[in-house]
Coordinates of C-alpha atoms and ligand atoms in Angstrom, one line a residue:
X3 CA 0.1 0.1 -0.1
X4 CA 2.2 2.7 -1.2
X5 CA 0.4 6.0 -1.7
X6 CA 2.8 7.2 -4.2
X7 CA 2.5 4.2 -6.3
X8 CA -1.2 4.1 -6.2
X9 CA -1.3 7.8 -7.4
X10 CA 0.9 7.0 -10.1
X11 CA -1.2 4.1 -11.3
X12 CA -4.1 6.5 -11.2
X13 CA -2.3 9.0 -13.5
X14 CA -0.7 6.4 -15.9
X15 CA -3.5 5.9 -18.4
X16 CA -4.4 9.8 -18.6
X17 CA -0.7 10.6 -19.3
X18 CA -0.4 7.8 -21.8
X19 CA -3.4 9.1 -23.7
X20 CA -2.4 12.7 -23.7
X21 CA 1.3 12.4 -24.0
X22 CA 2.6 13.4 -27.5
X23 CA 5.7 11.2 -26.8
X24 CA 4.8 8.1 -24.9
X25 CA 8.4 7.3 -24.0
X26 CA 8.4 10.1 -21.6
X27 CA 5.5 8.8 -19.4
X28 CA 7.8 7.4 -16.8
X29 CA 9.3 10.8 -16.4
X30 CA 6.0 12.4 -16.1
X31 CA 4.9 9.9 -13.4
X32 CA 8.0 10.5 -11.6
X33 CA 7.0 14.1 -11.2
X34 CA 4.3 13.2 -8.9
X35 CA 5.7 13.9 -5.4
X36 CA 4.7 14.7 -1.9
X37 CA 4.0 18.4 -1.4
X38 CA 6.7 20.4 0.1
X39 CA 4.1 22.6 1.6
X40 CA 1.0 20.9 3.1
X41 CA -1.3 24.1 2.2
X42 CA -0.8 22.9 -1.5
X43 CA -2.3 19.4 -0.6
X44 CA -0.7 16.1 0.1
X45 CA 1.0 15.6 -3.2
X46 CA 1.7 17.6 -6.3
X47 CA 1.8 16.3 -10.0
X48 CA 4.2 18.7 -11.8
X49 CA 4.2 17.2 -15.3
X50 CA 2.1 19.6 -17.3
X51 CA 4.9 22.1 -17.8
X52 CA 7.1 19.3 -19.3
X53 CA 4.2 18.0 -21.5
X54 CA 3.2 21.5 -22.8
X55 CA 7.0 22.1 -23.9
X56 CA 6.7 19.0 -26.0
X57 CA 3.4 19.8 -27.8
X58 CA 3.7 23.1 -29.6
X59 CA 0.9 25.9 -28.8
X60 CA -0.3 24.1 -25.6
X61 CA -0.5 26.1 -22.4
X62 CA 0.6 24.2 -19.3
X63 CA -2.5 25.2 -17.2
X64 CA -4.6 23.9 -20.1
X65 CA -2.5 20.5 -20.2
X66 CA -3.0 20.2 -16.4
X67 CA -6.8 20.8 -16.8
X68 CA -6.7 18.1 -19.6
X69 CA -5.0 15.6 -17.3
X70 CA -7.5 16.2 -14.5
X71 CA -10.3 15.6 -16.9
X72 CA -8.8 12.5 -18.0
X73 CA -8.2 10.9 -14.6
X74 CA -10.4 7.8 -14.1
X75 CA -13.3 8.0 -11.4
X76 CA -11.8 7.0 -8.1
X77 CA -12.4 7.1 -4.3
X78 CA -8.7 8.3 -3.5
X79 CA -8.8 12.0 -4.5
X80 CA -10.6 15.1 -3.6
X81 CA -11.2 17.1 -6.9
X82 CA -7.6 18.2 -8.0
X83 CA -7.0 21.8 -8.5
X84 CA -4.4 23.7 -10.8
X85 CA -2.0 26.3 -9.2
X86 CA 0.6 28.6 -10.5
X87 CA 2.0 27.8 -14.0
X88 CA 0.5 24.5 -14.0
X89 CA 0.9 22.5 -10.9
X90 CA -1.7 20.0 -10.0
X91 CA -2.5 19.9 -6.2
X92 CA -3.7 16.5 -5.0
X93 CA -5.5 16.0 -1.7
X94 CA -6.5 12.5 -0.6
X95 CA -10.0 11.9 0.7
X96 CA -10.0 11.3 4.5
X97 CA -12.3 8.4 4.1
X98 CA -9.7 7.0 1.8
X99 CA -6.9 7.5 4.5
X100 CA -9.2 6.1 7.2
X101 CA -9.9 2.9 5.4
X102 CA -6.1 2.7 4.5
X103 CA -5.2 2.9 8.2
X104 CA -7.7 0.2 9.0
X105 CA -5.9 -2.0 6.4
X106 CA -2.2 -1.4 7.7
X107 CA -3.4 -2.0 11.2
X108 CA -4.0 -5.7 10.3
X109 CA -0.7 -6.1 8.2
X110 CA 2.4 -7.2 10.0
X111 CA 4.5 -5.3 7.5
X112 CA 2.5 -2.1 8.1
X113 CA 1.8 -1.5 4.3
X114 CA 5.3 -2.3 3.1
X115 CA 5.0 -4.6 0.2
X116 CA 7.8 -7.1 -0.9
X117 CA 9.8 -6.0 -3.8
X118 CA 8.3 -6.9 -7.2
X119 CA 11.7 -8.4 -8.4
X120 CA 13.6 -9.7 -5.4
X121 CA 17.4 -9.7 -6.0
X122 CA 20.3 -11.2 -4.3
X123 CA 22.7 -8.8 -2.6
X124 CA 26.1 -9.3 -1.4
X125 CA 27.0 -6.5 1.2
X126 CA 30.7 -6.0 2.1
X127 CA 30.5 -4.4 5.6
X128 CA 32.5 -3.6 8.6
X129 CA 36.0 -5.1 7.4
X130 CA 38.0 -4.0 10.3
X131 CA 41.7 -4.8 10.3
X132 CA 41.9 -7.4 13.2
X133 CA 44.7 -7.7 15.5
X134 CA 44.3 -4.2 16.8
X135 CA 41.8 -2.9 19.2
X136 CA 38.6 -1.8 17.5
X137 CA 38.2 2.0 17.1
X138 CA 35.5 4.4 16.5
X139 CA 36.6 4.8 12.8
X140 CA 35.3 1.2 12.1
X141 CA 31.7 2.1 13.2
X142 CA 30.4 3.7 10.3
X143 CA 30.9 0.7 7.7
X144 CA 29.3 -1.7 10.5
X145 CA 26.4 0.3 11.3
X146 CA 25.4 1.5 7.6
X147 CA 26.1 -1.8 6.3
X148 CA 23.9 -3.4 9.0
X149 CA 21.1 -1.0 8.2
X150 CA 21.2 -1.8 4.5
X151 CA 21.2 -5.7 5.2
X152 CA 18.0 -5.2 7.4
X153 CA 16.3 -2.8 5.1
X154 CA 16.9 -4.8 1.9
X155 CA 15.9 -8.1 3.7
X156 CA 12.5 -6.4 4.9
X157 CA 11.8 -5.8 1.4
X158 CA 12.1 -9.5 0.5
X159 CA 15.6 -9.4 -1.1
X160 CA 18.2 -12.1 -0.4
X161 CA 21.1 -10.6 1.3
X162 CA 24.4 -12.0 2.2
X163 CA 26.5 -9.9 4.7
X164 CA 30.2 -10.5 4.3
X165 CA 32.9 -9.2 6.7
X166 CA 36.1 -8.7 4.5
X167 CA 38.4 -8.7 7.5
X168 CA 41.8 -7.3 7.2
X169 CA 43.4 -10.3 8.6
X170 CA 46.5 -10.6 6.5
X171 CA 48.3 -7.1 6.4
X172 CA 51.1 -5.3 8.1
X173 CA 49.2 -5.4 11.5
X174 CA 50.2 -9.1 11.8
X175 CA 53.7 -8.2 11.0
X176 CA 53.4 -6.0 14.0
X177 CA 52.0 -8.7 16.2
X178 CA 54.5 -11.3 15.1
X179 CA 57.4 -8.7 15.6
X180 CA 56.0 -8.0 19.0
X181 CA 55.6 -11.5 20.1
X182 CA 59.0 -12.5 19.1
X183 CA 60.7 -9.7 20.8
X184 CA 58.6 -8.3 23.4
X185 CA 56.2 -10.7 24.6
X186 CA 55.3 -11.3 28.3
X187 CA 54.8 -15.2 28.1
X188 CA 52.8 -15.5 31.4
X189 CA 50.5 -12.5 30.4
X190 CA 49.9 -14.2 27.0
X191 CA 49.2 -17.6 28.6
X192 CA 46.7 -15.8 31.0
X193 CA 45.0 -13.5 28.6
X194 CA 46.0 -13.5 25.0
X195 CA 43.6 -11.1 23.9
X196 CA 44.9 -8.4 26.2
X197 CA 48.6 -9.2 25.7
X198 CA 48.3 -9.1 21.9
X199 CA 46.3 -5.8 22.2
X200 CA 49.2 -4.6 24.5
X201 CA 52.0 -5.8 22.0
X202 CA 50.2 -4.0 19.0
X203 CA 50.0 -0.6 20.9
X204 CA 53.5 -0.9 22.3
X205 CA 55.2 -1.5 18.8
X206 CA 52.9 0.8 17.0
X207 CA 53.8 3.7 19.3
X208 CA 57.5 3.3 18.5
X209 CA 56.9 3.8 14.6
X210 CA 58.2 7.1 13.3
X211 CA 55.0 7.9 11.5
X212 CA 51.6 6.7 12.3
X213 CA 50.9 4.9 9.1
X214 CA 50.2 1.2 9.7
X215 CA 48.0 1.0 6.8
X216 CA 50.7 2.0 4.4
X217 CA 52.8 -1.0 2.9
X218 CA 55.3 1.0 0.8
X219 CA 58.9 1.4 1.3
X220 CA 60.0 3.0 4.6
X221 CA 63.1 4.4 6.3
X222 CA 61.7 3.4 9.7
X223 CA 63.9 0.4 10.7
X224 CA 61.3 -1.0 13.2
X225 CA 58.3 -0.7 10.5
X226 CA 60.7 -2.4 8.1
X227 CA 61.2 -5.2 10.5
X228 CA 57.4 -5.7 11.0
X229 CA 57.1 -5.5 7.1
X230 CA 59.7 -8.4 6.7
X231 CA 57.5 -10.5 9.1
X232 CA 54.6 -9.7 7.1
X233 CA 56.4 -10.7 3.9
X234 CA 57.5 -14.0 5.6
X235 CA 54.1 -14.8 6.6
X236 CA 52.8 -14.1 3.0
X237 CA 55.7 -16.6 1.7
X238 CA 54.5 -19.3 4.0
X239 CA 57.2 -19.3 6.5
X240 CA 56.2 -21.9 9.0
X241 CA 56.8 -20.1 12.2
X242 CA 55.0 -17.0 11.1
X243 CA 52.1 -19.0 9.7
X244 CA 51.9 -21.0 13.0
X245 CA 52.0 -17.6 15.0
X246 CA 49.2 -16.2 12.7
X247 CA 47.1 -19.2 13.5
X248 CA 47.5 -18.8 17.2
X249 CA 46.8 -15.2 17.0
X250 CA 43.7 -15.3 14.9
X251 CA 41.1 -16.7 17.6
X252 CA 42.3 -14.1 19.9
X253 CA 42.0 -11.3 17.4
X254 CA 38.4 -12.6 16.6
X255 CA 37.7 -12.5 20.3
X256 CA 38.5 -8.8 20.5
X257 CA 35.6 -8.1 18.0
X258 CA 32.9 -10.5 19.4
X259 CA 31.7 -8.4 22.3
X260 CA 31.4 -5.3 20.3
X261 CA 29.3 -6.9 17.6
X262 CA 27.2 -8.4 20.3
X263 CA 26.7 -5.1 21.8
X264 CA 25.7 -3.5 18.5
X265 CA 23.6 -6.3 17.8
X266 CA 25.2 -6.8 14.3
X267 CA 25.4 -10.5 13.0
X268 CA 27.3 -10.8 9.8
X269 CA 26.8 -14.0 7.7
X270 CA 30.5 -14.4 6.7
X271 CA 33.7 -13.4 7.6
X272 CA 35.9 -14.2 4.7
X273 CA 39.0 -12.2 5.2
X274 CA 41.9 -11.3 3.2
X275 CA 43.8 -14.4 4.4
X276 CA 40.9 -16.6 2.8
X277 CA 41.9 -15.4 -0.6
X278 CA 45.5 -15.7 -0.3
X279 CA 45.8 -19.2 -2.0
X280 CA 43.8 -18.0 -5.0
X281 CA 46.1 -14.9 -5.8
X282 CA 48.4 -16.4 -8.3
X283 CA 45.7 -17.8 -10.3
X284 CA 44.0 -14.7 -10.5
X285 CA 46.8 -12.8 -11.9
X286 CA 47.6 -15.4 -14.5
X287 CA 43.9 -15.5 -15.5
X288 CA 43.7 -11.9 -15.9
X289 CA 47.1 -11.9 -18.0
X290 CA 45.7 -14.7 -20.3
X291 CA 42.2 -12.8 -20.7
X292 CA 44.2 -9.5 -21.5
X293 CA 42.5 -7.6 -18.6
X294 CA 46.0 -7.2 -16.9
X295 CA 49.4 -6.4 -18.5
X296 CA 52.9 -6.4 -17.5
X297 CA 54.2 -2.9 -16.9
X298 CA 57.8 -2.2 -15.7
X299 CA 58.3 -5.5 -14.1
X300 CA 54.9 -5.6 -12.2
X301 CA 51.4 -6.6 -13.4
X302 CA 48.9 -3.9 -13.5
X303 CA 45.1 -3.6 -14.5
X304 CA 44.2 -0.5 -16.5
X305 CA 42.2 2.5 -14.9
X306 CA 38.5 2.5 -15.3
X307 CA 38.8 4.2 -18.7
X308 CA 40.9 1.3 -19.8
X309 CA 44.0 3.1 -20.0
X310 CA 47.6 2.5 -18.5
X311 CA 49.0 6.1 -18.4
X312 CA 52.9 5.6 -18.5
X313 CA 54.4 9.0 -18.1
X314 CA 54.2 11.4 -15.3
X315 CA 52.5 13.7 -17.7
X316 CA 49.8 11.1 -18.8
X317 CA 49.2 10.3 -15.1
X318 CA 48.5 13.9 -14.4
X319 CA 45.7 13.7 -16.5
X320 CA 43.9 10.4 -15.6
X321 CA 43.8 7.9 -12.9
X322 CA 46.7 5.5 -12.6
X323 CA 46.5 1.9 -13.2
X324 CA 46.5 -0.5 -10.1
X325 CA 49.1 -3.1 -9.4
X326 CA 48.1 -6.7 -8.9
X327 CA 51.4 -8.3 -8.6
X328 CA 54.7 -6.2 -7.5
X329 CA 58.1 -6.5 -9.0
X330 CA 59.1 -8.6 -6.1
X331 CA 56.0 -11.0 -6.7
X332 CA 53.9 -9.8 -3.8
X333 CA 50.1 -9.5 -4.5
X334 CA 48.1 -6.5 -3.2
X335 CA 44.7 -5.3 -1.8
X336 CA 43.6 -5.0 -5.3
X337 CA 44.5 -8.5 -6.2
X338 CA 42.7 -9.7 -3.1
X339 CA 39.4 -7.8 -3.9
X340 CA 39.5 -9.2 -7.6
X341 CA 39.6 -12.6 -6.0
X342 CA 36.8 -11.8 -3.6
X343 CA 34.5 -10.7 -6.6
X344 CA 35.1 -13.8 -8.3
X345 CA 34.4 -16.1 -5.2
X346 CA 31.3 -13.9 -4.4
X347 CA 29.9 -14.2 -7.9
X348 CA 30.6 -17.9 -8.1
X349 CA 29.3 -18.6 -4.5
X350 CA 26.3 -16.5 -4.3
X351 CA 25.3 -15.5 -7.8
X352 CA 24.3 -12.1 -6.6
X353 CA 22.6 -9.3 -8.7
X354 CA 24.4 -6.5 -6.9
X355 CA 27.5 -6.3 -4.7
X356 CA 27.5 -3.2 -2.3
X357 CA 30.8 -2.2 -0.6
X358 CA 30.3 -0.2 2.6
X359 CA 33.6 1.5 2.7
X360 CA 35.0 5.0 3.4
X361 CA 35.3 7.6 0.6
X362 CA 38.9 7.5 0.5
X363 CA 38.7 4.0 -1.1
X364 CA 36.6 5.7 -4.1
X365 CA 39.5 5.2 -6.7
X366 CA 40.3 1.6 -5.7
X367 CA 36.8 0.5 -6.2
X368 CA 36.2 2.5 -9.5
X369 CA 39.1 0.8 -10.9
X370 CA 38.3 -2.7 -9.8
X371 CA 34.6 -2.6 -10.7
X372 CA 35.4 -1.5 -14.2
X373 CA 37.9 -4.2 -14.7
X374 CA 35.7 -6.8 -13.2
X375 CA 33.1 -5.9 -15.6
X376 CA 35.6 -6.5 -18.5
X377 CA 36.7 -9.7 -16.7
X378 CA 33.0 -11.3 -17.2
X379 CA 31.1 -9.8 -14.2
X380 CA 29.3 -7.4 -16.4
X381 CA 25.8 -8.3 -15.4
X382 CA 26.5 -7.4 -11.6
X383 CA 25.6 -4.1 -10.2
X384 CA 28.7 -2.9 -8.4
X385 CA 28.2 -0.1 -5.8
X386 CA 30.7 1.8 -3.5
X387 CA 28.4 2.9 -0.8
X388 CA 30.8 5.8 0.5
X389 CA 30.7 7.5 3.7
X390 CA 32.4 10.5 5.1
X391 CA 34.7 10.6 8.3
X392 CA 34.0 10.9 11.8
X393 CA 35.1 14.0 13.4
X394 CA 35.7 14.7 17.0
X395 CA 34.3 17.5 19.0
X396 CA 37.3 19.8 18.0
X397 CA 36.1 18.9 14.3
X398 CA 39.3 16.9 13.6
X399 CA 39.0 13.6 11.8
X400 CA 38.9 10.6 14.0
X401 CA 41.3 8.0 12.2
X402 CA 41.1 4.4 12.6
X403 CA 44.7 4.0 13.7
X404 CA 45.4 7.3 15.3
X405 CA 45.7 8.2 18.9
X406 CA 42.7 10.4 19.0
X407 CA 40.5 7.5 18.4
X408 CA 39.0 6.3 21.6
X409 CA 38.5 2.5 21.8
X410 CA 35.0 1.6 20.7
X411 CA 34.3 -0.3 23.9
X412 CA 34.9 2.8 26.1
X413 CA 33.1 5.0 23.7
X414 CA 29.9 2.8 24.0
X415 CA 30.3 2.9 27.9
X416 CA 30.2 6.5 27.6
X417 CA 27.1 6.3 25.4
X418 CA 25.4 4.3 28.0
X419 CA 26.2 6.7 30.6
X420 CA 24.7 9.5 28.7
X421 CA 21.5 7.2 28.3
X422 CA 21.6 6.7 32.2
X423 CA 21.7 10.4 32.8
X424 CA 18.7 11.1 30.2
X425 CA 16.6 8.4 31.9
X426 CA 17.2 9.9 35.4
X427 CA 16.4 13.3 33.9
X428 CA 13.2 12.0 32.4
X429 CA 12.2 10.3 35.6
X430 CA 12.6 13.5 37.4
X431 CA 10.7 15.5 34.8
X432 CA 7.8 13.3 35.0
X433 CA 7.5 13.2 38.7
X434 CA 7.9 17.0 38.6
X435 CA 4.7 17.0 36.5
X436 CA 2.9 14.9 39.1
X437 CA 2.9 11.7 37.2
X438 CA 3.6 8.4 38.9
X439 CA 6.7 6.9 37.8
X440 CA 7.7 3.4 39.3
X441 CA 11.2 2.5 40.4
X442 CA 12.6 0.0 38.2
X443 CA 14.9 -2.9 38.8
X444 CA 18.7 -1.9 38.4
X445 CA 18.8 -4.4 35.5
X446 CA 15.9 -2.7 33.7
X447 CA 17.5 0.5 34.2
X448 CA 20.8 -0.5 32.7
X449 CA 19.0 -2.0 29.8
X450 CA 17.3 1.2 29.1
X451 CA 20.5 3.2 29.6
X452 CA 22.3 0.8 27.0
X453 CA 19.4 1.0 24.5
X454 CA 19.4 4.9 24.6
X455 CA 23.2 5.0 24.4
X456 CA 23.7 2.5 21.6
X457 CA 20.8 3.7 19.8
X458 CA 21.9 7.4 20.0
X459 CA 25.3 6.5 18.4
X460 CA 23.9 4.5 15.5
X461 CA 21.1 7.0 14.7
X462 CA 23.5 10.0 14.7
X463 CA 25.6 7.9 12.1
X464 CA 22.7 7.0 10.1
X465 CA 20.8 10.2 10.1
X466 CA 23.6 12.1 8.2
X467 CA 23.7 12.1 4.5
X468 CA 26.3 9.3 4.4
X469 CA 28.9 11.0 2.4
X470 CA 29.1 14.1 4.8
X471 CA 31.7 14.0 7.6
X472 CA 29.8 14.2 11.1
X473 CA 30.9 15.2 14.5
X474 CA 30.8 12.7 17.3
X475 CA 29.1 14.3 20.1
X476 CA 27.3 12.2 22.6
X477 CA 25.5 15.2 24.3
X478 CA 23.9 16.1 20.9
X479 CA 23.4 12.5 20.0
X480 CA 21.2 12.0 23.2
X481 CA 19.3 15.2 23.1
X482 CA 15.6 14.8 23.7
X483 CA 14.7 17.2 21.1
X484 CA 15.5 17.3 17.5
X485 CA 16.5 14.4 15.1
X486 CA 17.8 12.0 17.5
X487 CA 17.1 8.4 18.5
X488 CA 16.2 9.6 22.0
X489 CA 13.5 11.7 20.8
X490 CA 12.2 9.1 18.9
X491 CA 12.6 6.2 21.5
X492 CA 10.6 8.6 23.8
X493 CA 8.1 9.0 21.4
X494 CA 7.6 5.1 21.1
X495 CA 7.7 4.8 25.0
X496 CA 5.0 7.2 25.3
X497 CA 2.8 5.3 22.9
X498 CA 3.5 2.2 25.0
X499 CA 2.5 4.1 28.1
X500 CA -0.8 5.2 26.6
X501 CA -1.7 1.9 25.6
X502 CA -0.8 0.5 29.1
X503 CA -2.9 3.1 30.8
X504 CA -5.8 2.5 28.4
X505 CA -6.2 -1.0 29.3
X506 CA -7.2 -1.8 25.7
X507 CA -6.5 -5.2 24.3
X508 CA -3.9 -4.6 21.7
X509 CA -4.2 -7.8 19.7
X510 CA -7.9 -7.1 19.3
X511 CA -7.3 -3.6 18.2
X512 CA -5.2 -4.8 15.5
X513 CA -7.0 -7.8 14.3
X514 CA -10.5 -6.0 14.2
X515 CA -9.5 -2.2 13.9
X516 CA -12.2 0.2 14.9
X517 CA -13.7 2.8 12.4
X518 CA -11.1 5.5 12.2
X519 CA -12.1 9.2 12.4
X520 CA -9.8 11.8 11.0
X521 CA -11.8 14.9 11.5
X522 CA -9.2 16.9 13.2
X523 CA -6.3 18.2 11.1
X524 CA -3.7 16.7 13.5
X525 CA -5.4 13.3 13.1
X526 CA -5.3 13.5 9.5
X527 CA -1.8 14.6 9.3
X528 CA -0.7 11.7 11.6
X529 CA -2.6 9.2 9.5
X530 CA -1.0 10.5 6.3
X531 CA 2.5 10.3 7.9
X532 CA 1.9 6.5 8.9
X533 CA 0.7 5.6 5.5
X534 CA 3.9 6.9 4.1
X535 CA 6.1 4.4 5.6
X536 CA 6.4 2.3 2.6
X537 CA 7.6 5.5 0.5
X538 CA 10.4 6.1 3.1
X539 CA 11.6 2.4 2.8
X540 CA 11.6 2.4 -0.8
X541 CA 13.4 5.9 -1.1
X542 CA 16.1 4.5 1.3
X543 CA 16.8 1.6 -0.9
X544 CA 16.7 3.5 -4.2
X545 CA 20.0 5.2 -3.3
X546 CA 21.0 3.1 -0.4
X547 CA 20.3 5.9 2.0
X548 CA 19.2 5.1 5.3
X549 CA 19.0 8.7 6.4
X550 CA 15.7 8.9 4.7
X551 CA 14.4 6.4 7.3
X552 CA 15.7 8.5 10.1
X553 CA 13.9 11.6 8.4
X554 CA 10.9 9.7 8.2
X555 CA 11.1 8.7 11.9
X556 CA 11.6 12.3 13.1
X557 CA 8.7 13.5 11.0
X558 CA 6.5 10.7 12.5
X559 CA 7.6 11.6 16.1
X560 CA 6.9 15.1 15.5
X561 CA 3.3 14.5 13.8
X562 CA 2.6 12.3 16.9
X563 CA 3.5 15.0 19.4
X564 CA 1.4 17.7 17.6
X565 CA -1.5 15.1 17.6
X566 CA -1.0 14.3 21.4
X567 CA -0.8 17.9 22.3
X568 CA -4.1 18.7 20.5
X569 CA -6.1 15.5 20.6
X570 CA -7.2 13.8 23.9
X571 CA -7.0 10.1 23.6
X572 CA -7.9 8.5 27.0
X573 CA -10.2 11.3 27.5
X574 CA -11.7 11.6 24.1
X575 CA -15.4 12.7 23.7
X576 CA -16.7 9.4 22.7
X577 CA -15.8 5.8 23.2
X578 CA -15.5 5.3 19.5
X579 CA -13.2 8.4 19.1
X580 CA -11.0 6.9 21.9
X581 CA -10.7 3.7 20.1
X582 CA -9.9 5.3 16.8
X583 CA -7.1 7.4 18.6
X584 CA -5.9 4.4 20.4
X585 CA -5.5 2.8 17.0
X586 CA -3.5 5.8 15.6
X587 CA -1.3 5.7 18.8
X588 CA -0.6 1.9 18.4
X589 CA 0.2 2.3 14.7
X590 CA 2.7 5.2 15.7
X591 CA 4.5 2.8 18.1
X592 CA 4.4 0.0 15.5
X593 CA 5.8 2.1 12.8
X594 CA 8.5 3.6 14.9
X595 CA 9.6 0.3 16.3
X596 CA 9.8 -1.3 12.8
X597 CA 11.7 1.6 11.2
X598 CA 14.1 1.7 14.2
X599 CA 14.6 -1.9 13.8
X600 CA 15.5 -1.5 10.3
X601 CA 18.1 0.7 11.7
X602 CA 19.4 -1.8 14.1
X603 CA 18.0 0.3 17.0
X604 CA 16.1 -1.0 19.8
X605 CA 13.2 0.5 21.9
X606 CA 12.1 0.4 25.3
X607 CA 8.6 0.2 26.8
X608 CA 9.4 2.9 29.6
X609 CA 12.0 5.5 29.6
Ligands
LIG721 N1 40.0 -3.5 5.8 C1 39.7 -2.7 4.9 C2 40.1 -1.2 5.5 O1 40.1 -1.1 6.7 C3 38.4 -2.4 4.4 C4 37.6 -3.7 3.6 C5 36.8 -3.1 2.7 N2 36.3 -4.1 1.9 C6 36.9 -4.6 0.7 N3 36.4 -5.6 0.0 N4 38.0 -3.9 0.2 O2 40.6 -0.3 4.8

């Protein structure tokens, strides 16, 4: 039950009959949009200007009138009006909205229909470099990726989540070097996770520059020693491989509690090491198929344009090629990612592969996507779902490896303390207003604090247009007004409180919904907002933008607050009106809970 889709089907025959160029009908249908100003109706249809342009001698307002006259009889719309240069203003009939509300009340998916053509997606998310403590910089890929997994699954797509762990790079050289030279054996025996974390930090601190991601030549003897350990590992050196195998479980154990706390489950974790045995074959195959070429002793793939610029001058004008086998025979991040594409394509046969990775890797993905298509994966939709950086409150970039990055665990603890503070404030505030607020058990209070804290962190991340940088500021993230999880979670808890106080049988309310009255403008506006949930979910998938769901949640919480200020629920004038309003309240709660769940954010019944 998508209102926009319904409107478009209503218009389609009229537009097809009137358009001089039938091929343009989909564009014209795309010009039906929600009104930006409620005074102009609920939706606007703005195709008359474009249609008049194509048919010489016609005036847009006349075209608009002709479209209105050609609309089939329906019980959806009030009589449309023409405004300005030819806008058609559309207002839905309140009876239509009221019936639609009754229908979504009985629908567990709240009006969201499964995708007409379900697809298979592989989503590459999280991808931390294991072997070092997790930092806040790894959060974005995990949170955005998890939201996309949930949203696409909700729409009925098959989604495979894959965590491309960095489990084969220099960070293991650092650990191996640290273990061989500085390990406290007793500490390692007692708690390998902690000892490895200590070793990593100790060695890393002694590097001349903070660049553990960088694999290139170095004049830092310590870093060089670590690079040599990495090279020995890659070459199959027995001692280093054995150490790697000993370290891996401890490294994964560092991640586990964080994923649990974030409630993120990723189907697979095929890290870089998994692809290592395949790399020589990948390079040979790409050479044989003339996708890759020898260049100055190395093997490279061309840039996305298909060129291999040689001279500096040429390279100044376009992207460089990417190395897949270095002169010394070593393979690269690019080689591994090409092996990954082949493996994913053969294993899951996906229609699309989405990579939720920071913006700095844009060139890498542009190049490998273009060459993977030439290599035979041309029917796959490849998408780099980029995101900007997280900034600290001084607006400095929080790096994934730098000293200014607080460890994720500490940060989540801090978020939960903010949550606890908000809860106590809310209790005091409600008591101050004369409400009776029960004292909850300590365990429930800490669950509420955790839900507010973790929810705030996720929501703040998702509510940005994902390509912009954003400031990590827990005070703002847990603000009780504005576009925050806390505000939306409050709205949910308030709906739960009203339903509790009403004593209504919620199951019954949903299975046989009462007649809905939308006589008050605040009731009508709330109903319309609830019916637009499917639109929000679809918009969020069209451009893989979860912030369209947070924007929807904020609007819904605001519409609920306006409604609740103006319309008595428990003290409504008649029992029928009370039931009608309780149904709206219950739907607000259900829609908020479902939409937050699509973002991996939980709710609590009291806060
Ligand atoms: N481990 C990588 C990093 O931290 C991210 C992995 C992204 N996924 C991929 N298939 N390259 O930069």
